[in-house]
PDB file of C-alpha atoms in Angstrom:
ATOM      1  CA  UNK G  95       0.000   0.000   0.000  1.00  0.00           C
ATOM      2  CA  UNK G  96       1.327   3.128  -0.877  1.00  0.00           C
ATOM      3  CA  UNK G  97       2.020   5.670   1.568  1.00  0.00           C
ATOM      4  CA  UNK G  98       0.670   9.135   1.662  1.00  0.00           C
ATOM      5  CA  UNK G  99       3.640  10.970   0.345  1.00  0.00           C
ATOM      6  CA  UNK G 100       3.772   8.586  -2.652  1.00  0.00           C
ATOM      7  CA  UNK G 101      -0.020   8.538  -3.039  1.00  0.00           C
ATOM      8  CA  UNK G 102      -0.487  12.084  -3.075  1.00  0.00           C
ATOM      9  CA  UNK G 103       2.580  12.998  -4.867  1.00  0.00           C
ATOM     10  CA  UNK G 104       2.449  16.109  -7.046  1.00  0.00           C
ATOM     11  CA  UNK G 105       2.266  15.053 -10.859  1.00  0.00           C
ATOM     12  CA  UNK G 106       1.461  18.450 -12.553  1.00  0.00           C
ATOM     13  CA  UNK G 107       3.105  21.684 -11.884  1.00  0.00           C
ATOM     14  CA  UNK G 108       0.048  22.732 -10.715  1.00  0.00           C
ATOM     15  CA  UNK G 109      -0.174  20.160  -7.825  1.00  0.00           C
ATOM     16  CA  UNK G 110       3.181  21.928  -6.203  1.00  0.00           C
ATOM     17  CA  UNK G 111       2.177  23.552  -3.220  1.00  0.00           C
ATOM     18  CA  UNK G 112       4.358  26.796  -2.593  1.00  0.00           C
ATOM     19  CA  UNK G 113       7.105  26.684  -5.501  1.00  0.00           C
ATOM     20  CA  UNK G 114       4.883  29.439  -7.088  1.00  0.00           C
ATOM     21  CA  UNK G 115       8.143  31.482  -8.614  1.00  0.00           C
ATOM     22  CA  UNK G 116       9.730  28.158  -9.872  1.00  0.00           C
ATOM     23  CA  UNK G 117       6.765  26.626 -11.192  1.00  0.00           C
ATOM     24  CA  UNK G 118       5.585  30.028 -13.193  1.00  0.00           C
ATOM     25  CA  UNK G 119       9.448  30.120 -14.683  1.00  0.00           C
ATOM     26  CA  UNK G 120       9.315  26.339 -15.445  1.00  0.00           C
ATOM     27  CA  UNK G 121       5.460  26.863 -17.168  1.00  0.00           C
ATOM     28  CA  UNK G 122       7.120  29.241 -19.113  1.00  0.00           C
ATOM     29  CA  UNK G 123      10.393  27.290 -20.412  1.00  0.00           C
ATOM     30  CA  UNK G 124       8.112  24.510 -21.578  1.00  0.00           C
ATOM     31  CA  UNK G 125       5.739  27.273 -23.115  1.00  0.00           C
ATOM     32  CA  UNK G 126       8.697  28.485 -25.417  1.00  0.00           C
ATOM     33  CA  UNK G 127      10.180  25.205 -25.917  1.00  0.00           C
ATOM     34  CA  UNK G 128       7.017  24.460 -27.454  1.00  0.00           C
ATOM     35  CA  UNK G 129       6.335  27.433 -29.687  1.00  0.00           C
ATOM     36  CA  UNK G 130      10.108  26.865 -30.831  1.00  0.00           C
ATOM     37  CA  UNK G 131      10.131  23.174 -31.263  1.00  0.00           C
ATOM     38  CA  UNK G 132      12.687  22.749 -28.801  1.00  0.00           C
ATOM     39  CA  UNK G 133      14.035  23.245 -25.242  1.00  0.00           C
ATOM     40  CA  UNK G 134      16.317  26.368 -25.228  1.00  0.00           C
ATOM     41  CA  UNK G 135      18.120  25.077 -22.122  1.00  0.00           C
ATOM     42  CA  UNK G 136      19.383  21.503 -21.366  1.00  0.00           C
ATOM     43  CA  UNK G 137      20.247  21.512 -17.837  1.00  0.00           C
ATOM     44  CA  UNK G 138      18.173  22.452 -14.784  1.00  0.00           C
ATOM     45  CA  UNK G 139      19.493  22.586 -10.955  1.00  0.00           C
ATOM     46  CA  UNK G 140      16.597  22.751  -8.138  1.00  0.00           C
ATOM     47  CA  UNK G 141      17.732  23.444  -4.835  1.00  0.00           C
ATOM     48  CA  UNK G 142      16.138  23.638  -1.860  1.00  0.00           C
ATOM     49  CA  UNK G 143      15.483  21.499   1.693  1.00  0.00           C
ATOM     50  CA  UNK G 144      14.152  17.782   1.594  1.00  0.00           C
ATOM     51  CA  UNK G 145      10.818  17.034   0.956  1.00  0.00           C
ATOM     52  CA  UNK G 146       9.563  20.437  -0.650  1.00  0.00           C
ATOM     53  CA  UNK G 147       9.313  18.787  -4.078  1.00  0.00           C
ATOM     54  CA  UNK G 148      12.813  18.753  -6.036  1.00  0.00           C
ATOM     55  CA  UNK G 149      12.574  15.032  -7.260  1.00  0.00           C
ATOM     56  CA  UNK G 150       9.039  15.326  -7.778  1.00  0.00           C
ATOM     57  CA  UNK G 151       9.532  18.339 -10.195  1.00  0.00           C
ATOM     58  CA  UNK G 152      12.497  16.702 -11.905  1.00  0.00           C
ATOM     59  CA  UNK G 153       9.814  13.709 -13.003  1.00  0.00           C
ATOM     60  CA  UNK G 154       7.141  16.254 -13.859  1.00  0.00           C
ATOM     61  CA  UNK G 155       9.509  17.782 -16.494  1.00  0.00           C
ATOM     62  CA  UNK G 156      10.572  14.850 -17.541  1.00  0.00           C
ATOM     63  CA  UNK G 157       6.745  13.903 -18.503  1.00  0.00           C
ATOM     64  CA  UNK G 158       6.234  17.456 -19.514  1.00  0.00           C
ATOM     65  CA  UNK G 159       9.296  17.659 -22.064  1.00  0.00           C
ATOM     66  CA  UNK G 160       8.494  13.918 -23.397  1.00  0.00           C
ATOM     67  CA  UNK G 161       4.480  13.928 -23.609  1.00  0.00           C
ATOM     68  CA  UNK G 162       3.036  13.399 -27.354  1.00  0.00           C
ATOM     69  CA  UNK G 163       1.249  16.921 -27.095  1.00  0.00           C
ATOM     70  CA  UNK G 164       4.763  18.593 -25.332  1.00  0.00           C
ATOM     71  CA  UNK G 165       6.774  20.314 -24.676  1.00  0.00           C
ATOM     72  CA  UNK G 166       3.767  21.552 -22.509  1.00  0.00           C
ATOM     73  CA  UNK G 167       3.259  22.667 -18.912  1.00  0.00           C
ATOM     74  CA  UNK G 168      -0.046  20.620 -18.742  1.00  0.00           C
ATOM     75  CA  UNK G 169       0.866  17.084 -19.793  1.00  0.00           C
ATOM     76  CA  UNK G 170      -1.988  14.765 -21.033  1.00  0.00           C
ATOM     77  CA  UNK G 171      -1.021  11.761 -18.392  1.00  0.00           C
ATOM     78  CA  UNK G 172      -2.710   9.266 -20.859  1.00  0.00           C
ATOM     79  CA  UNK G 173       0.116   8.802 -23.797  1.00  0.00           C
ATOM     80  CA  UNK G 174       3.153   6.400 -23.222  1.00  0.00           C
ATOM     81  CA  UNK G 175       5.411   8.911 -22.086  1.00  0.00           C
ATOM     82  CA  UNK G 176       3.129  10.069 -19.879  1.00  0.00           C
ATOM     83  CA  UNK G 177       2.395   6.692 -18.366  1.00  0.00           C
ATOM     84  CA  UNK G 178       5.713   5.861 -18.411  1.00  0.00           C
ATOM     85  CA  UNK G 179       7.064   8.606 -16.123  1.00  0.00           C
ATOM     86  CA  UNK G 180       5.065   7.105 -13.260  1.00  0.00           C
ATOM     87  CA  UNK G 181       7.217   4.900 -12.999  1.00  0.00           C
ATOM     88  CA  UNK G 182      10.331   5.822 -13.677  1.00  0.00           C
ATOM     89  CA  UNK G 183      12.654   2.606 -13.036  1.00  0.00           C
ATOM     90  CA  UNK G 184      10.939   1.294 -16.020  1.00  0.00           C
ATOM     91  CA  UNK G 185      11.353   3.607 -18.501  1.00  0.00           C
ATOM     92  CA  UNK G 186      14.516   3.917 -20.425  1.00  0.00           C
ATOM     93  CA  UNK G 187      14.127   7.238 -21.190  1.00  0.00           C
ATOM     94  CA  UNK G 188      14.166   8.654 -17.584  1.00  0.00           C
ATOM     95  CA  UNK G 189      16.979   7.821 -15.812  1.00  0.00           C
ATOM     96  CA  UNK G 190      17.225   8.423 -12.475  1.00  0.00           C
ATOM     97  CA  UNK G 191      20.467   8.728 -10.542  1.00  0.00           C
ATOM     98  CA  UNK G 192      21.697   8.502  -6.731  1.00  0.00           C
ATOM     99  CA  UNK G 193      25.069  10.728  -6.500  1.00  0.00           C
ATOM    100  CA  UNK G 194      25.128   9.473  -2.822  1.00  0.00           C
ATOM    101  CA  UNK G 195      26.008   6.115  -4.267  1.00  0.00           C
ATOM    102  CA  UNK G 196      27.331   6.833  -7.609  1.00  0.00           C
ATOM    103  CA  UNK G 197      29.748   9.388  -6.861  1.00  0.00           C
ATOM    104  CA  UNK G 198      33.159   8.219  -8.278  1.00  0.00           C
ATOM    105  CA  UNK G 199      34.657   9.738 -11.697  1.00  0.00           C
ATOM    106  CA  UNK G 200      34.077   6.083 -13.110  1.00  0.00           C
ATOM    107  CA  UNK G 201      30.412   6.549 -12.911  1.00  0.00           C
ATOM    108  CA  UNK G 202      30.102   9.783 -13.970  1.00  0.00           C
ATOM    109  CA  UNK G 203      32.336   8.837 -16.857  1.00  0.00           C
ATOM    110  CA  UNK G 204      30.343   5.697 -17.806  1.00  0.00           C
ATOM    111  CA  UNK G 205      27.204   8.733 -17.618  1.00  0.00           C
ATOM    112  CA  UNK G 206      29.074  10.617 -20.588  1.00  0.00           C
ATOM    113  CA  UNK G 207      28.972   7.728 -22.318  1.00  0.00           C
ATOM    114  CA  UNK G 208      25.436   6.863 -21.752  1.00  0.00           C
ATOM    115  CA  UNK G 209      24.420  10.025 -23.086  1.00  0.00           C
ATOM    116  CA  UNK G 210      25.111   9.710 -26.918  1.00  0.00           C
ATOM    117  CA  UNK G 211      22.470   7.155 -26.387  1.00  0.00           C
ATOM    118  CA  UNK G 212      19.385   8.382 -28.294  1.00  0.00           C
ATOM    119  CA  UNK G 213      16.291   8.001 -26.391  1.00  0.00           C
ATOM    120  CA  UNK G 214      14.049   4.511 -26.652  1.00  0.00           C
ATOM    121  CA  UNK G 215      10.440   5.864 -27.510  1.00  0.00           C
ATOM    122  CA  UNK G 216      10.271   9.812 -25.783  1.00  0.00           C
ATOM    123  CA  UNK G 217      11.517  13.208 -27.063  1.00  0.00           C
ATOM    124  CA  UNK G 218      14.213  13.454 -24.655  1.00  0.00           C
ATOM    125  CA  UNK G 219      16.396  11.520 -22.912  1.00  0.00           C
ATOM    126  CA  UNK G 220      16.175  12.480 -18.982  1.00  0.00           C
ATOM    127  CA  UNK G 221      18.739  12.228 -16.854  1.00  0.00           C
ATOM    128  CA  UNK G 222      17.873  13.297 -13.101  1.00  0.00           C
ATOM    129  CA  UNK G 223      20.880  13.354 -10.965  1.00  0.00           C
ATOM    130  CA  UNK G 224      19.694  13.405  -7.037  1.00  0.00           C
ATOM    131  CA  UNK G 225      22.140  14.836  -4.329  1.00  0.00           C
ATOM    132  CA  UNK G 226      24.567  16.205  -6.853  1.00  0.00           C
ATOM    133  CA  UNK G 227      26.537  17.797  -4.092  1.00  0.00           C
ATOM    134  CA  UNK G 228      27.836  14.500  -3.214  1.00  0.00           C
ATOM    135  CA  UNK G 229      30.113  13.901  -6.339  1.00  0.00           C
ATOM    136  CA  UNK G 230      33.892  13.881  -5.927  1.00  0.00           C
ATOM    137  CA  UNK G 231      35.670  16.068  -7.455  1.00  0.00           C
ATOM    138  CA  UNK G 232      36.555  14.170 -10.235  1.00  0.00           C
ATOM    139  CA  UNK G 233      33.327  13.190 -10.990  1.00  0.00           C
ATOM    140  CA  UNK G 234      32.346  16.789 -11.289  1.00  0.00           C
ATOM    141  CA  UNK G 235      34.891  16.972 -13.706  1.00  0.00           C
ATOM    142  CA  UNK G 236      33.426  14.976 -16.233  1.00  0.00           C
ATOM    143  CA  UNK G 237      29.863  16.172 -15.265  1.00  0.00           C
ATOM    144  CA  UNK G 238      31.346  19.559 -16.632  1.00  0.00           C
ATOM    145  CA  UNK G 239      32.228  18.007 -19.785  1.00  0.00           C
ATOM    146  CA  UNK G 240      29.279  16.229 -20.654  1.00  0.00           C
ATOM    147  CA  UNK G 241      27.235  20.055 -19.461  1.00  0.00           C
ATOM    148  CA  UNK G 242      29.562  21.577 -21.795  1.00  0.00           C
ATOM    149  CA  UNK G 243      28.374  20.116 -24.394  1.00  0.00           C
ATOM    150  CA  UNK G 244      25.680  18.097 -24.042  1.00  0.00           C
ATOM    151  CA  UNK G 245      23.759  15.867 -27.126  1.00  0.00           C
ATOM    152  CA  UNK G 246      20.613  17.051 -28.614  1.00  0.00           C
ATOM    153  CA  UNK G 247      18.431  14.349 -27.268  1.00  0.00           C
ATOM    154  CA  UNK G 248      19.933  14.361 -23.565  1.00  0.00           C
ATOM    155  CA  UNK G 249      18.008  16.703 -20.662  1.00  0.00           C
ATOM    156  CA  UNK G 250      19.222  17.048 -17.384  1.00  0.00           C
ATOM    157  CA  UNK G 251      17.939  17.730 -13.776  1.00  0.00           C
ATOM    158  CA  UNK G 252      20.017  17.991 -10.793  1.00  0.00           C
ATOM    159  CA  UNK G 253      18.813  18.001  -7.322  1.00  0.00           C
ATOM    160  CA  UNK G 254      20.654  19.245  -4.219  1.00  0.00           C
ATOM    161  CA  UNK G 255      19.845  20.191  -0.392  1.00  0.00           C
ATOM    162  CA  UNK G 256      23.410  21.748  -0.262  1.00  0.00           C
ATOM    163  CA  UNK G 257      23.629  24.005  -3.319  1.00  0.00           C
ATOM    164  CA  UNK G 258      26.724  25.872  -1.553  1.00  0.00           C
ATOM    165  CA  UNK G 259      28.830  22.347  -1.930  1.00  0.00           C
ATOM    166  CA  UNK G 260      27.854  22.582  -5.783  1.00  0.00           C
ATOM    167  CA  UNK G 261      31.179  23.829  -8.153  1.00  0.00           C
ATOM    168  CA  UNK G 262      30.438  27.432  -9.413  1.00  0.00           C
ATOM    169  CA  UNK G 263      31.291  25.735 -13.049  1.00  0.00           C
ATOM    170  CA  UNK G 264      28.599  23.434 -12.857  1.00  0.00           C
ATOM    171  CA  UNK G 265      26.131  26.383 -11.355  1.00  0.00           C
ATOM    172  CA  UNK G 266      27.449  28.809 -14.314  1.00  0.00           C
ATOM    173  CA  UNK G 267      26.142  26.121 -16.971  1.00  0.00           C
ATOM    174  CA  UNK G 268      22.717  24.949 -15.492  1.00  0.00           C
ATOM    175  CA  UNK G 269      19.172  27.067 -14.860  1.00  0.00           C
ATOM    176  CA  UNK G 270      19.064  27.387 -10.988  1.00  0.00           C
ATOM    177  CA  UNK G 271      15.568  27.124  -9.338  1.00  0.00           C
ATOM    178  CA  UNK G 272      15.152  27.607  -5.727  1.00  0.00           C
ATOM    179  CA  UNK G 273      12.797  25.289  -3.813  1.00  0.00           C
ATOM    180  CA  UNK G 274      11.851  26.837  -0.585  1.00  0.00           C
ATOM    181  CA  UNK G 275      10.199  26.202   2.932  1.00  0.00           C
ATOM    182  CA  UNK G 276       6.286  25.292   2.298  1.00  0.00           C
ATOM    183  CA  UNK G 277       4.706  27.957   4.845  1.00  0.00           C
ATOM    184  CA  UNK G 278       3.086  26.237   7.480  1.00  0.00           C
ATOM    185  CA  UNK G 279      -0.613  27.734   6.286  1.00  0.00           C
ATOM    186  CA  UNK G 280      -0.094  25.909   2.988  1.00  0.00           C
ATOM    187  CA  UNK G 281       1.062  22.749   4.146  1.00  0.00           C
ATOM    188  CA  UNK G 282      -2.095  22.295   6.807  1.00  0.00           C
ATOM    189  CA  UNK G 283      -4.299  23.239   4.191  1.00  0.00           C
ATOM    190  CA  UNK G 284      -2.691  20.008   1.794  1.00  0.00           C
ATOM    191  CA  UNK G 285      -3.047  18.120   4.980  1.00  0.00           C
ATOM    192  CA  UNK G 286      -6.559  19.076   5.299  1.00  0.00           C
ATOM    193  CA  UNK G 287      -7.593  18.084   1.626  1.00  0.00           C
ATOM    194  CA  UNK G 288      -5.574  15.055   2.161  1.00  0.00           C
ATOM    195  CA  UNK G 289      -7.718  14.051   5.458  1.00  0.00           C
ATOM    196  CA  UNK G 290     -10.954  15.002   3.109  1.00  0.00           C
ATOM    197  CA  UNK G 291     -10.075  12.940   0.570  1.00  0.00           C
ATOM    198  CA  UNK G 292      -9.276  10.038   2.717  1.00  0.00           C
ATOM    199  CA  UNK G 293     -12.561   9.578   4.870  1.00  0.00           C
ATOM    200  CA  UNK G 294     -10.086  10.794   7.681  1.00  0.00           C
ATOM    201  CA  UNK G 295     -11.820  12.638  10.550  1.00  0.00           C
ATOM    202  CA  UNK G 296      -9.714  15.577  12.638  1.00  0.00           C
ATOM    203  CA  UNK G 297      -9.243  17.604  15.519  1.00  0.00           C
ATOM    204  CA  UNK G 298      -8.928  21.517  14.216  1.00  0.00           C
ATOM    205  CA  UNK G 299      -5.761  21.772  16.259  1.00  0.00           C
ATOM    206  CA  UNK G 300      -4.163  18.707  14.909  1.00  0.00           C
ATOM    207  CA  UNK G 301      -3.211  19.538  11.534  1.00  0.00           C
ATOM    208  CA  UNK G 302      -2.570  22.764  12.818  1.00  0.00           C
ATOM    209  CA  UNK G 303       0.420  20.913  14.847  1.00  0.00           C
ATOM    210  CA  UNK G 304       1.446  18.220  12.501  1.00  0.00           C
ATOM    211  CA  UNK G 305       1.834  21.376   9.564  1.00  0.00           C
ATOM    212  CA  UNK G 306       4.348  23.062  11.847  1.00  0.00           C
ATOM    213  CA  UNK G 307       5.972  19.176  12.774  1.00  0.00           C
ATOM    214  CA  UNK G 308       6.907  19.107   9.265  1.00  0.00           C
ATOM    215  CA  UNK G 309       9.107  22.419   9.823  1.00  0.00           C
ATOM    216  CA  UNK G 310       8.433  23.432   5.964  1.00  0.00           C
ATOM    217  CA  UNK G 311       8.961  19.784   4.283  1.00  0.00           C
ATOM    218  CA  UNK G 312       5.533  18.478   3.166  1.00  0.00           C
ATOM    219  CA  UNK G 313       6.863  14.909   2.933  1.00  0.00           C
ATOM    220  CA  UNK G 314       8.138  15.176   6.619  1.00  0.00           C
ATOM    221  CA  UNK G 315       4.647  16.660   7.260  1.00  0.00           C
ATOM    222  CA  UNK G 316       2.918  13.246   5.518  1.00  0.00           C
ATOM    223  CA  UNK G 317       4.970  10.908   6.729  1.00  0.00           C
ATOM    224  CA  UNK G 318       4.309  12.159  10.631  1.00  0.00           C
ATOM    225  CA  UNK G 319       0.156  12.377   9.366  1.00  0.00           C
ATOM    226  CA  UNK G 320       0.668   8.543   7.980  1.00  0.00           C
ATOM    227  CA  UNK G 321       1.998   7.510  11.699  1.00  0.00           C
ATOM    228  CA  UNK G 322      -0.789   9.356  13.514  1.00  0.00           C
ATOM    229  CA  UNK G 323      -3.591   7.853  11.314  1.00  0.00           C
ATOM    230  CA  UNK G 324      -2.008   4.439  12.221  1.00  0.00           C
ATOM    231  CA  UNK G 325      -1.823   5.258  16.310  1.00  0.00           C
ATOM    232  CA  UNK G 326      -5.118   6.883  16.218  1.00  0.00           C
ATOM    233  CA  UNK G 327      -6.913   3.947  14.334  1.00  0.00           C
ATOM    234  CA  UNK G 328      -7.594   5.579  11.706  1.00  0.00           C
ATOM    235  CA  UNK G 329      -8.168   9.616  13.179  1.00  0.00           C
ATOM    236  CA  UNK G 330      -6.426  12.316  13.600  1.00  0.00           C
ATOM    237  CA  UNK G 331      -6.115  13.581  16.998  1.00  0.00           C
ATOM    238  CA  UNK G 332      -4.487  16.245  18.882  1.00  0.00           C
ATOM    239  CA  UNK G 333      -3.729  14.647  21.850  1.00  0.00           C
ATOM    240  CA  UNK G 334      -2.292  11.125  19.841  1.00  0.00           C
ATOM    241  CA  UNK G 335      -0.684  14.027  17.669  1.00  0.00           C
ATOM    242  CA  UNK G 336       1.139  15.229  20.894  1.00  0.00           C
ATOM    243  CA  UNK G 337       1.988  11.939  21.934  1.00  0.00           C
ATOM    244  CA  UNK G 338       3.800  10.890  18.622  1.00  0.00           C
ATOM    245  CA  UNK G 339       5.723  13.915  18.246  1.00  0.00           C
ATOM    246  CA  UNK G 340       7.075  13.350  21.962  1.00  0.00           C
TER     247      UNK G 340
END
């Protein structure tokens, strides 16, 4: 069963809740990628604390650049590359990559050679490269390269919490969007609809608490909402609220 992070995980643009500034400049790189025929820029950096929607955005691009009616900001979620972007680790076409664990030159080199790989089925070829900031050196190195000149087919999206530990040549050659704190407002209100949508009853004070729990990550916030649900058989109560956040 899915949790409630992954069920209600944001799959349009318009489902991000308080990236407003990043979401209106992304709308409007897909807009003129479409009215030209073709992405202007090939390499996008989104930076910002955990859980306020980097990876999620990375995969929304992805399915925004590749959709049969794209580039668009409003995919159609029915065609194949729309489809296939749900799930990722299946789909050649978006591939999505763990610096944490792949950090050494060797991968990063075996990346630049990946890359003159034209896609499968999809527009683009979409490379989304989590926790960049945790490449070696040397592995930035050849990053550079392949940013320097990247192929025709080949998009990418790198994610970081620690955009100060990114190179300055790798920041000088990518589009920089900042992902910031969800206010506390916005998050209780995604918590409410959530609840709503679930069957879930609630104290007014609860989600009120768990919103500022989540200290501006909505995945922290729906992770701490899936635990109370569970120790509250099935509500959402202030008091078991309390108790689970110690």
């Amino acid at each position: 069963m899915n949790t409630l992070a992954l069920k209600y995980r944001p799959r349009l643009l318009s489902d991000l809740v308080g990236q407003e500034a990043s979401v209106r400049a992304l709308a409007n790189t897909l807009k003129r990628a479409r009215e030209a025929g073709q992405i202007h820029h090939q390499a996008f950096l989104f930076a910002g604390v955990r859980g306020t929607g980097k990876t999620s955005t990375a995969r929304i691009l992805a399915r925004a650049l590749n959709c049969k009616e794209g580039p668009t900001a409003e995919p159609c979620g029915g065609c194949d590359a729309c489809l296939a972007a749900e799930q990722p680790d299946r789909n050649l076409d978006v591939i999505e990559i763990d610096a944490a664990s792949r950090a050494s030159v060797e991968d990063a080199r075996a990346l630049r050679e990946q890359v003159q790989t034209r896609p499968a089925f999809c527009r683009y070829r979409v490379y989304i490269i989590d926790e960049v900031h945790m490449l070696s050196k040397a592995a930035f190195d050849a990053l550079l390269k392949i940013l320097e000149e990247p192929p025709a087919h080949a998009v990418f999206v790198l994610a970081t919490t620690e955009l100060q530990d990114v190179p300055d040549t790798i920041k000088s050659r990518v589009q920089i969007y900042p992902f910031r704190l969800i206010p506390v407002s916005l998050i209780e209100g995604r918590l409410r609809h959530i609840c709503e949508q679930e069957g879930t009853s609630f104290d007014e004070g609860s989600l009120r608490l768990l919103a500022e729990a989540g200290q501006g990550s909505m995945r922290d916030a729906l992770t701490i909402l899936d635990r109370v649900i569970s120790a509250g058989d099935g509500r959402v109560l202030e008091d078991v609220v309390r108790e689970q956040l110690g």
